[in-house]
PDB file of C-alpha atoms in Angstrom:
ATOM      1  CA  UNK A   1     -11.125 -66.604  71.099  1.00 95.00           C
ATOM      2  CA  UNK A   2     -13.617 -64.116  71.041  1.00 97.00           C
ATOM      3  CA  UNK A   3     -14.031 -61.617  68.098  1.00 97.00           C
ATOM      4  CA  UNK A   4     -16.209 -57.765  68.210  1.00 97.00           C
ATOM      5  CA  UNK A   5     -17.071 -57.477  64.346  1.00 97.00           C
ATOM      6  CA  UNK A   6     -18.988 -54.514  63.078  1.00 97.00           C
ATOM      7  CA  UNK A   7     -19.425 -52.154  60.414  1.00 98.00           C
ATOM      8  CA  UNK A   8     -21.426 -48.761  59.667  1.00 98.00           C
ATOM      9  CA  UNK A   9     -22.109 -47.609  56.458  1.00 98.00           C
ATOM     10  CA  UNK A  10     -23.385 -44.001  55.643  1.00 98.00           C
ATOM     11  CA  UNK A  11     -25.207 -43.476  52.406  1.00 98.00           C
ATOM     12  CA  UNK A  12     -26.864 -40.583  50.989  1.00 98.00           C
ATOM     13  CA  UNK A  13     -30.062 -41.603  48.539  1.00 98.00           C
ATOM     14  CA  UNK A  14     -31.005 -38.519  45.998  1.00 96.00           C
ATOM     15  CA  UNK A  15     -34.742 -40.496  45.725  1.00 97.00           C
ATOM     16  CA  UNK A  16     -36.326 -43.697  47.546  1.00 98.00           C
ATOM     17  CA  UNK A  17     -34.096 -46.238  46.025  1.00 98.00           C
ATOM     18  CA  UNK A  18     -34.416 -50.289  45.926  1.00 98.00           C
ATOM     19  CA  UNK A  19     -31.280 -51.793  47.870  1.00 98.00           C
ATOM     20  CA  UNK A  20     -30.004 -55.306  48.016  1.00 98.00           C
ATOM     21  CA  UNK A  21     -27.220 -56.106  51.038  1.00 98.00           C
ATOM     22  CA  UNK A  22     -25.184 -58.952  51.513  1.00 97.00           C
ATOM     23  CA  UNK A  23     -23.730 -57.689  54.913  1.00 97.00           C
ATOM     24  CA  UNK A  24     -24.321 -60.302  57.623  1.00 96.00           C
ATOM     25  CA  UNK A  25     -22.283 -63.413  58.362  1.00 97.00           C
ATOM     26  CA  UNK A  26     -22.102 -66.599  56.094  1.00 97.00           C
ATOM     27  CA  UNK A  27     -24.868 -69.410  57.188  1.00 97.00           C
ATOM     28  CA  UNK A  28     -21.913 -71.606  58.204  1.00 96.00           C
ATOM     29  CA  UNK A  29     -20.742 -68.863  61.013  1.00 94.00           C
ATOM     30  CA  UNK A  30     -24.289 -68.699  62.692  1.00 92.00           C
ATOM     31  CA  UNK A  31     -23.163 -71.302  65.510  1.00 94.00           C
ATOM     32  CA  UNK A  32     -19.853 -69.321  66.141  1.00 95.00           C
ATOM     33  CA  UNK A  33     -22.021 -66.001  66.700  1.00 96.00           C
ATOM     34  CA  UNK A  34     -22.076 -65.184  70.606  1.00 96.00           C
ATOM     35  CA  UNK A  35     -24.280 -61.714  70.122  1.00 94.00           C
ATOM     36  CA  UNK A  36     -26.066 -62.115  66.629  1.00 93.00           C
ATOM     37  CA  UNK A  37     -25.216 -59.646  63.751  1.00 95.00           C
ATOM     38  CA  UNK A  38     -28.435 -58.036  63.439  1.00 95.00           C
ATOM     39  CA  UNK A  39     -28.819 -55.378  60.688  1.00 96.00           C
ATOM     40  CA  UNK A  40     -29.862 -51.646  61.809  1.00 97.00           C
ATOM     41  CA  UNK A  41     -30.857 -49.181  59.976  1.00 98.00           C
ATOM     42  CA  UNK A  42     -31.710 -45.127  60.723  1.00 98.00           C
ATOM     43  CA  UNK A  43     -34.075 -44.639  59.346  1.00 98.00           C
ATOM     44  CA  UNK A  44     -35.607 -47.764  60.281  1.00 97.00           C
ATOM     45  CA  UNK A  45     -37.166 -49.810  57.285  1.00 98.00           C
ATOM     46  CA  UNK A  46     -38.159 -53.427  56.978  1.00 97.00           C
ATOM     47  CA  UNK A  47     -35.837 -55.697  55.403  1.00 97.00           C
ATOM     48  CA  UNK A  48     -36.933 -58.895  53.590  1.00 97.00           C
ATOM     49  CA  UNK A  49     -33.756 -61.623  54.433  1.00 97.00           C
ATOM     50  CA  UNK A  50     -33.446 -64.708  51.778  1.00 97.00           C
ATOM     51  CA  UNK A  51     -30.943 -66.821  50.505  1.00 97.00           C
ATOM     52  CA  UNK A  52     -28.985 -66.537  47.247  1.00 97.00           C
ATOM     53  CA  UNK A  53     -28.055 -69.378  44.838  1.00 95.00           C
ATOM     54  CA  UNK A  54     -24.491 -69.658  46.469  1.00 96.00           C
ATOM     55  CA  UNK A  55     -25.835 -69.959  50.014  1.00 97.00           C
ATOM     56  CA  UNK A  56     -25.598 -66.614  51.249  1.00 98.00           C
ATOM     57  CA  UNK A  57     -27.535 -64.696  53.703  1.00 97.00           C
ATOM     58  CA  UNK A  58     -29.100 -61.385  51.606  1.00 97.00           C
ATOM     59  CA  UNK A  59     -31.676 -58.385  52.084  1.00 97.00           C
ATOM     60  CA  UNK A  60     -33.735 -56.378  49.887  1.00 97.00           C
ATOM     61  CA  UNK A  61     -35.308 -53.393  51.165  1.00 98.00           C
ATOM     62  CA  UNK A  62     -35.759 -49.558  49.751  1.00 98.00           C
ATOM     63  CA  UNK A  63     -33.567 -46.880  51.155  1.00 98.00           C
ATOM     64  CA  UNK A  64     -35.556 -43.519  51.616  1.00 97.00           C
ATOM     65  CA  UNK A  65     -33.914 -40.287  50.437  1.00 97.00           C
ATOM     66  CA  UNK A  66     -31.949 -38.403  52.014  1.00 97.00           C
ATOM     67  CA  UNK A  67     -29.111 -39.950  54.766  1.00 98.00           C
ATOM     68  CA  UNK A  68     -29.472 -43.589  55.294  1.00 98.00           C
ATOM     69  CA  UNK A  69     -27.193 -45.425  57.781  1.00 98.00           C
ATOM     70  CA  UNK A  70     -26.664 -49.260  58.135  1.00 98.00           C
ATOM     71  CA  UNK A  71     -24.677 -50.972  61.159  1.00 98.00           C
ATOM     72  CA  UNK A  72     -24.141 -53.940  62.987  1.00 97.00           C
ATOM     73  CA  UNK A  73     -22.333 -54.715  66.290  1.00 97.00           C
ATOM     74  CA  UNK A  74     -21.827 -58.380  67.325  1.00 97.00           C
ATOM     75  CA  UNK A  75     -19.564 -60.816  69.220  1.00 97.00           C
ATOM     76  CA  UNK A  76     -18.081 -64.214  67.540  1.00 97.00           C
ATOM     77  CA  UNK A  77     -16.024 -67.540  68.578  1.00 96.00           C
ATOM     78  CA  UNK A  78     -13.093 -68.515  66.766  1.00 96.00           C
ATOM     79  CA  UNK A  79     -10.807 -71.322  67.267  1.00 94.00           C
ATOM     80  CA  UNK A  80      -7.779 -69.047  67.312  1.00 94.00           C
ATOM     81  CA  UNK A  81      -6.309 -71.244  64.999  1.00 96.00           C
ATOM     82  CA  UNK A  82      -4.549 -70.243  61.552  1.00 97.00           C
ATOM     83  CA  UNK A  83      -5.838 -71.235  58.505  1.00 97.00           C
ATOM     84  CA  UNK A  84      -5.148 -74.954  57.616  1.00 97.00           C
ATOM     85  CA  UNK A  85      -2.165 -75.809  55.693  1.00 97.00           C
ATOM     86  CA  UNK A  86      -2.758 -79.429  53.698  1.00 97.00           C
ATOM     87  CA  UNK A  87       0.335 -79.459  51.806  1.00 97.00           C
ATOM     88  CA  UNK A  88      -0.526 -83.053  50.421  1.00 97.00           C
ATOM     89  CA  UNK A  89      -4.100 -82.286  49.653  1.00 98.00           C
ATOM     90  CA  UNK A  90      -4.267 -83.731  45.748  1.00 97.00           C
ATOM     91  CA  UNK A  91      -5.999 -82.144  42.551  1.00 98.00           C
ATOM     92  CA  UNK A  92      -8.581 -83.911  41.248  1.00 98.00           C
ATOM     93  CA  UNK A  93      -8.818 -84.572  37.660  1.00 97.00           C
ATOM     94  CA  UNK A  94     -11.794 -82.722  36.017  1.00 98.00           C
ATOM     95  CA  UNK A  95     -14.205 -85.765  35.230  1.00 97.00           C
ATOM     96  CA  UNK A  96     -13.779 -86.821  39.099  1.00 97.00           C
ATOM     97  CA  UNK A  97     -15.025 -83.103  40.186  1.00 98.00           C
ATOM     98  CA  UNK A  98     -18.290 -83.041  41.955  1.00 98.00           C
ATOM     99  CA  UNK A  99     -20.949 -80.942  39.746  1.00 98.00           C
ATOM    100  CA  UNK A 100     -21.477 -78.448  42.242  1.00 97.00           C
ATOM    101  CA  UNK A 101     -17.794 -77.371  41.564  1.00 98.00           C
ATOM    102  CA  UNK A 102     -18.094 -76.980  37.880  1.00 98.00           C
ATOM    103  CA  UNK A 103     -19.166 -73.473  37.433  1.00 97.00           C
ATOM    104  CA  UNK A 104     -15.754 -72.254  39.599  1.00 98.00           C
ATOM    105  CA  UNK A 105     -13.903 -73.979  36.693  1.00 98.00           C
ATOM    106  CA  UNK A 106     -15.490 -71.320  33.954  1.00 97.00           C
ATOM    107  CA  UNK A 107     -14.593 -67.486  33.314  1.00 96.00           C
ATOM    108  CA  UNK A 108     -16.875 -65.075  35.342  1.00 97.00           C
ATOM    109  CA  UNK A 109     -17.222 -61.136  35.229  1.00 97.00           C
ATOM    110  CA  UNK A 110     -13.781 -60.397  36.885  1.00 98.00           C
ATOM    111  CA  UNK A 111     -12.103 -63.705  36.062  1.00 98.00           C
ATOM    112  CA  UNK A 112     -11.408 -63.501  32.164  1.00 97.00           C
ATOM    113  CA  UNK A 113      -9.675 -67.021  32.415  1.00 98.00           C
ATOM    114  CA  UNK A 114      -9.553 -67.081  28.410  1.00 97.00           C
ATOM    115  CA  UNK A 115      -7.050 -64.318  28.311  1.00 97.00           C
ATOM    116  CA  UNK A 116      -4.833 -65.807  30.696  1.00 98.00           C
ATOM    117  CA  UNK A 117      -4.534 -69.673  30.169  1.00 97.00           C
ATOM    118  CA  UNK A 118      -1.621 -69.384  28.073  1.00 97.00           C
ATOM    119  CA  UNK A 119       0.335 -67.291  30.988  1.00 97.00           C
ATOM    120  CA  UNK A 120      -0.991 -69.684  33.755  1.00 98.00           C
ATOM    121  CA  UNK A 121       0.640 -72.827  31.994  1.00 98.00           C
ATOM    122  CA  UNK A 122       3.720 -70.979  31.114  1.00 97.00           C
ATOM    123  CA  UNK A 123       4.480 -69.421  34.345  1.00 97.00           C
ATOM    124  CA  UNK A 124       3.025 -72.556  36.455  1.00 97.00           C
ATOM    125  CA  UNK A 125       2.838 -75.699  34.569  1.00 96.00           C
ATOM    126  CA  UNK A 126       5.872 -76.823  36.265  1.00 96.00           C
ATOM    127  CA  UNK A 127       4.377 -76.498  39.542  1.00 97.00           C
ATOM    128  CA  UNK A 128       3.471 -80.049  41.713  1.00 97.00           C
ATOM    129  CA  UNK A 129      -0.245 -80.488  41.420  1.00 97.00           C
ATOM    130  CA  UNK A 130      -2.727 -80.205  44.254  1.00 97.00           C
ATOM    131  CA  UNK A 131      -2.080 -78.086  47.193  1.00 98.00           C
ATOM    132  CA  UNK A 132       1.468 -76.699  45.719  1.00 98.00           C
ATOM    133  CA  UNK A 133       0.180 -75.649  42.480  1.00 98.00           C
ATOM    134  CA  UNK A 134      -2.336 -73.415  44.040  1.00 98.00           C
ATOM    135  CA  UNK A 135       0.393 -72.402  46.729  1.00 98.00           C
ATOM    136  CA  UNK A 136       2.753 -71.692  43.737  1.00 98.00           C
ATOM    137  CA  UNK A 137       0.039 -69.632  42.007  1.00 98.00           C
ATOM    138  CA  UNK A 138      -0.191 -67.584  45.411  1.00 98.00           C
ATOM    139  CA  UNK A 139       3.282 -66.755  45.739  1.00 98.00           C
ATOM    140  CA  UNK A 140       3.340 -65.502  42.321  1.00 98.00           C
ATOM    141  CA  UNK A 141       0.902 -63.121  42.729  1.00 98.00           C
ATOM    142  CA  UNK A 142       1.974 -62.184  46.215  1.00 98.00           C
ATOM    143  CA  UNK A 143       5.416 -61.647  44.534  1.00 98.00           C
ATOM    144  CA  UNK A 144       4.334 -59.510  41.469  1.00 98.00           C
ATOM    145  CA  UNK A 145       1.172 -57.457  42.424  1.00 98.00           C
ATOM    146  CA  UNK A 146       1.458 -54.246  44.341  1.00 98.00           C
ATOM    147  CA  UNK A 147      -0.876 -53.551  46.734  1.00 96.00           C
ATOM    148  CA  UNK A 148      -2.447 -50.062  47.054  1.00 94.00           C
ATOM    149  CA  UNK A 149      -5.934 -49.048  47.694  1.00 92.00           C
ATOM    150  CA  UNK A 150      -5.516 -46.120  45.238  1.00 95.00           C
ATOM    151  CA  UNK A 151      -5.387 -48.601  42.714  1.00 96.00           C
ATOM    152  CA  UNK A 152      -8.911 -49.429  43.411  1.00 94.00           C
ATOM    153  CA  UNK A 153     -11.269 -49.467  39.939  1.00 94.00           C
ATOM    154  CA  UNK A 154     -14.871 -51.416  40.040  1.00 93.00           C
ATOM    155  CA  UNK A 155     -14.247 -52.509  36.335  1.00 96.00           C
ATOM    156  CA  UNK A 156     -10.635 -54.147  37.044  1.00 98.00           C
ATOM    157  CA  UNK A 157     -10.564 -57.371  36.299  1.00 98.00           C
ATOM    158  CA  UNK A 158      -7.933 -60.477  36.525  1.00 98.00           C
ATOM    159  CA  UNK A 159      -6.042 -59.610  33.232  1.00 98.00           C
ATOM    160  CA  UNK A 160      -6.145 -55.815  33.866  1.00 98.00           C
ATOM    161  CA  UNK A 161      -4.091 -56.637  37.403  1.00 98.00           C
ATOM    162  CA  UNK A 162      -2.060 -59.041  35.430  1.00 98.00           C
ATOM    163  CA  UNK A 163      -0.567 -56.608  32.837  1.00 98.00           C
ATOM    164  CA  UNK A 164      -0.735 -53.647  35.588  1.00 98.00           C
ATOM    165  CA  UNK A 165       0.714 -55.599  38.297  1.00 98.00           C
ATOM    166  CA  UNK A 166      -1.205 -53.550  40.965  1.00 98.00           C
ATOM    167  CA  UNK A 167      -4.536 -53.584  42.588  1.00 97.00           C
ATOM    168  CA  UNK A 168      -6.203 -54.044  46.201  1.00 97.00           C
ATOM    169  CA  UNK A 169      -6.869 -57.506  47.696  1.00 96.00           C
ATOM    170  CA  UNK A 170      -9.894 -58.166  45.346  1.00 97.00           C
ATOM    171  CA  UNK A 171      -7.722 -57.966  42.834  1.00 98.00           C
ATOM    172  CA  UNK A 172      -5.041 -60.070  44.224  1.00 98.00           C
ATOM    173  CA  UNK A 173      -7.735 -63.023  44.420  1.00 98.00           C
ATOM    174  CA  UNK A 174      -9.571 -62.486  40.836  1.00 98.00           C
ATOM    175  CA  UNK A 175      -6.208 -63.287  39.685  1.00 98.00           C
ATOM    176  CA  UNK A 176      -5.128 -66.299  41.659  1.00 98.00           C
ATOM    177  CA  UNK A 177      -8.411 -67.650  40.786  1.00 98.00           C
ATOM    178  CA  UNK A 178      -8.133 -66.998  37.261  1.00 98.00           C
ATOM    179  CA  UNK A 179      -4.950 -69.421  37.496  1.00 98.00           C
ATOM    180  CA  UNK A 180      -6.651 -71.893  39.385  1.00 98.00           C
ATOM    181  CA  UNK A 181      -9.359 -72.271  36.586  1.00 98.00           C
ATOM    182  CA  UNK A 182      -7.484 -72.178  33.687  1.00 98.00           C
ATOM    183  CA  UNK A 183      -4.856 -75.134  35.159  1.00 98.00           C
ATOM    184  CA  UNK A 184      -8.350 -76.950  36.136  1.00 98.00           C
ATOM    185  CA  UNK A 185      -8.674 -76.337  39.820  1.00 98.00           C
ATOM    186  CA  UNK A 186     -12.024 -74.946  41.049  1.00 98.00           C
ATOM    187  CA  UNK A 187     -11.575 -71.782  42.653  1.00 98.00           C
ATOM    188  CA  UNK A 188     -14.156 -69.710  44.180  1.00 98.00           C
ATOM    189  CA  UNK A 189     -14.410 -66.171  46.091  1.00 98.00           C
ATOM    190  CA  UNK A 190     -14.709 -64.869  49.401  1.00 98.00           C
ATOM    191  CA  UNK A 191     -15.072 -62.070  51.542  1.00 98.00           C
ATOM    192  CA  UNK A 192     -15.725 -61.198  54.996  1.00 98.00           C
ATOM    193  CA  UNK A 193     -14.088 -59.876  58.223  1.00 97.00           C
ATOM    194  CA  UNK A 194      -9.732 -60.229  58.856  1.00 97.00           C
ATOM    195  CA  UNK A 195      -8.538 -58.589  61.508  1.00 93.00           C
ATOM    196  CA  UNK A 196      -5.263 -57.617  62.564  1.00 92.00           C
ATOM    197  CA  UNK A 197      -4.933 -60.985  64.890  1.00 92.00           C
ATOM    198  CA  UNK A 198      -1.448 -62.434  65.325  1.00 91.00           C
ATOM    199  CA  UNK A 199       0.250 -59.837  63.028  1.00 92.00           C
ATOM    200  CA  UNK A 200       1.270 -56.267  63.253  1.00 88.00           C
ATOM    201  CA  UNK A 201      -1.410 -53.722  62.651  1.00 83.00           C
ATOM    202  CA  UNK A 202      -1.784 -52.236  59.439  1.00 80.00           C
ATOM    203  CA  UNK A 203      -1.062 -48.322  59.268  1.00 80.00           C
ATOM    204  CA  UNK A 204      -4.619 -47.623  57.252  1.00 80.00           C
ATOM    205  CA  UNK A 205      -8.394 -48.118  58.625  1.00 83.00           C
ATOM    206  CA  UNK A 206      -9.920 -51.533  58.668  1.00 89.00           C
ATOM    207  CA  UNK A 207     -11.760 -52.854  55.472  1.00 92.00           C
ATOM    208  CA  UNK A 208     -13.673 -55.983  54.591  1.00 96.00           C
ATOM    209  CA  UNK A 209     -11.040 -58.671  53.049  1.00 96.00           C
ATOM    210  CA  UNK A 210     -11.492 -60.827  50.342  1.00 98.00           C
ATOM    211  CA  UNK A 211      -9.407 -64.502  49.934  1.00 98.00           C
ATOM    212  CA  UNK A 212     -10.247 -67.484  48.304  1.00 98.00           C
ATOM    213  CA  UNK A 213     -10.991 -71.238  48.159  1.00 98.00           C
ATOM    214  CA  UNK A 214      -9.860 -73.898  45.900  1.00 98.00           C
ATOM    215  CA  UNK A 215     -11.255 -77.392  45.489  1.00 98.00           C
ATOM    216  CA  UNK A 216      -8.776 -79.814  46.077  1.00 98.00           C
ATOM    217  CA  UNK A 217      -8.799 -83.692  47.676  1.00 97.00           C
ATOM    218  CA  UNK A 218     -12.615 -83.906  48.144  1.00 97.00           C
ATOM    219  CA  UNK A 219     -13.293 -79.940  50.226  1.00 98.00           C
ATOM    220  CA  UNK A 220     -12.535 -76.595  49.797  1.00 98.00           C
ATOM    221  CA  UNK A 221      -9.290 -74.771  51.485  1.00 98.00           C
ATOM    222  CA  UNK A 222      -8.554 -71.101  52.552  1.00 98.00           C
ATOM    223  CA  UNK A 223      -6.089 -69.399  50.286  1.00 98.00           C
ATOM    224  CA  UNK A 224      -4.919 -66.055  50.219  1.00 98.00           C
ATOM    225  CA  UNK A 225      -2.921 -64.260  47.641  1.00 98.00           C
ATOM    226  CA  UNK A 226      -2.386 -61.036  49.135  1.00 97.00           C
ATOM    227  CA  UNK A 227      -1.336 -62.018  52.568  1.00 96.00           C
ATOM    228  CA  UNK A 228       0.135 -64.715  51.434  1.00 97.00           C
ATOM    229  CA  UNK A 229       0.597 -66.782  55.367  1.00 96.00           C
ATOM    230  CA  UNK A 230      -2.316 -68.660  57.462  1.00 96.00           C
ATOM    231  CA  UNK A 231      -4.106 -65.875  58.994  1.00 97.00           C
ATOM    232  CA  UNK A 232      -6.148 -66.400  61.996  1.00 97.00           C
ATOM    233  CA  UNK A 233      -9.546 -64.496  62.529  1.00 96.00           C
ATOM    234  CA  UNK A 234     -11.241 -65.146  59.142  1.00 96.00           C
ATOM    235  CA  UNK A 235     -15.241 -64.523  59.894  1.00 97.00           C
ATOM    236  CA  UNK A 236     -16.540 -65.383  56.390  1.00 98.00           C
ATOM    237  CA  UNK A 237     -19.823 -63.218  55.222  1.00 98.00           C
ATOM    238  CA  UNK A 238     -20.580 -64.628  51.332  1.00 98.00           C
ATOM    239  CA  UNK A 239     -18.700 -66.665  48.602  1.00 98.00           C
ATOM    240  CA  UNK A 240     -19.128 -66.778  44.773  1.00 98.00           C
ATOM    241  CA  UNK A 241     -17.696 -66.909  41.657  1.00 98.00           C
ATOM    242  CA  UNK A 242     -16.231 -63.131  42.028  1.00 98.00           C
ATOM    243  CA  UNK A 243     -16.808 -60.214  43.641  1.00 98.00           C
ATOM    244  CA  UNK A 244     -19.650 -59.498  41.223  1.00 96.00           C
ATOM    245  CA  UNK A 245     -21.576 -62.193  43.076  1.00 97.00           C
ATOM    246  CA  UNK A 246     -20.643 -60.832  46.646  1.00 97.00           C
ATOM    247  CA  UNK A 247     -21.528 -57.384  46.468  1.00 96.00           C
ATOM    248  CA  UNK A 248     -22.167 -55.824  50.120  1.00 95.00           C
ATOM    249  CA  UNK A 249     -24.556 -53.326  48.915  1.00 97.00           C
ATOM    250  CA  UNK A 250     -26.151 -53.205  45.140  1.00 97.00           C
ATOM    251  CA  UNK A 251     -28.540 -49.476  44.577  1.00 97.00           C
ATOM    252  CA  UNK A 252     -30.388 -49.350  42.170  1.00 97.00           C
ATOM    253  CA  UNK A 253     -30.550 -46.024  41.866  1.00 96.00           C
ATOM    254  CA  UNK A 254     -28.292 -42.672  42.509  1.00 95.00           C
ATOM    255  CA  UNK A 255     -26.113 -42.735  45.623  1.00 96.00           C
ATOM    256  CA  UNK A 256     -23.236 -41.644  47.492  1.00 97.00           C
ATOM    257  CA  UNK A 257     -21.430 -43.409  50.282  1.00 96.00           C
ATOM    258  CA  UNK A 258     -20.443 -40.743  52.904  1.00 97.00           C
ATOM    259  CA  UNK A 259     -19.346 -42.860  55.381  1.00 96.00           C
ATOM    260  CA  UNK A 260     -17.654 -46.398  55.905  1.00 96.00           C
ATOM    261  CA  UNK A 261     -15.889 -47.732  59.047  1.00 97.00           C
ATOM    262  CA  UNK A 262     -15.161 -51.680  59.965  1.00 97.00           C
ATOM    263  CA  UNK A 263     -13.987 -53.061  63.094  1.00 96.00           C
ATOM    264  CA  UNK A 264     -12.707 -56.815  63.615  1.00 95.00           C
ATOM    265  CA  UNK A 265     -11.020 -57.001  67.114  1.00 93.00           C
ATOM    266  CA  UNK A 266     -10.305 -59.656  69.329  1.00 94.00           C
ATOM    267  CA  UNK A 267     -12.033 -59.306  72.792  1.00 94.00           C
ATOM    268  CA  UNK A 268      -9.666 -59.921  75.686  1.00 85.00           C
ATOM    269  CA  UNK A 269     -11.009 -61.497  78.693  1.00 71.00           C
TER     270      UNK A 269
END
């Protein structure tokens, strides 16, 4: 299948402002791009690209004072298959884990595992190890956290989500990731495009989406505690320990976001 994807972000800057951008598809999706996701700006500025420590495509620039628009419009091919389910995937004992997975066992900015370990084992310790345990975590988060954009705030941690029982997609993932880490399963945050392909359309504007990946049976597997069903058409942009590692834009100065539009649509030939 073919997916048209893109965004338009419009800011107002009070002065020339250094800016970090993480707005491109992940290198692992490069071969699936039928039209490249070139990053355009108005006014035009020079953007220096680099790969960060998590393997994400990033850019840095200086935004001019005043109105600054960033956009892309691209085409990507996709298998059209839902997220794979590997119910027999086993959990690795910690001494067996590859070194590169170990940072995804520790707490991080939004995944305060030290406050959640006791609750994780009390509620989910009886779930079967491996895929079954991660799925039990997703089931619990999906059933117990209420979604709503009005609950979004930049300081909300997994502990806050657990105690308040509300959040947006990133908060669902932070809590599920934290529970996985508390139970010795490496888990990392992922974000990108996820359109309403194969499901009823939602009654609110399209946004970027979050999901997470758990390391089981020698590889990373996709899970989504918010939707909690296999979905079609995920297009990865970035991965990290939590949302703090994959901020779409980071501005080193005062600014106002005055426009935000995202599109992810199946192209029917």
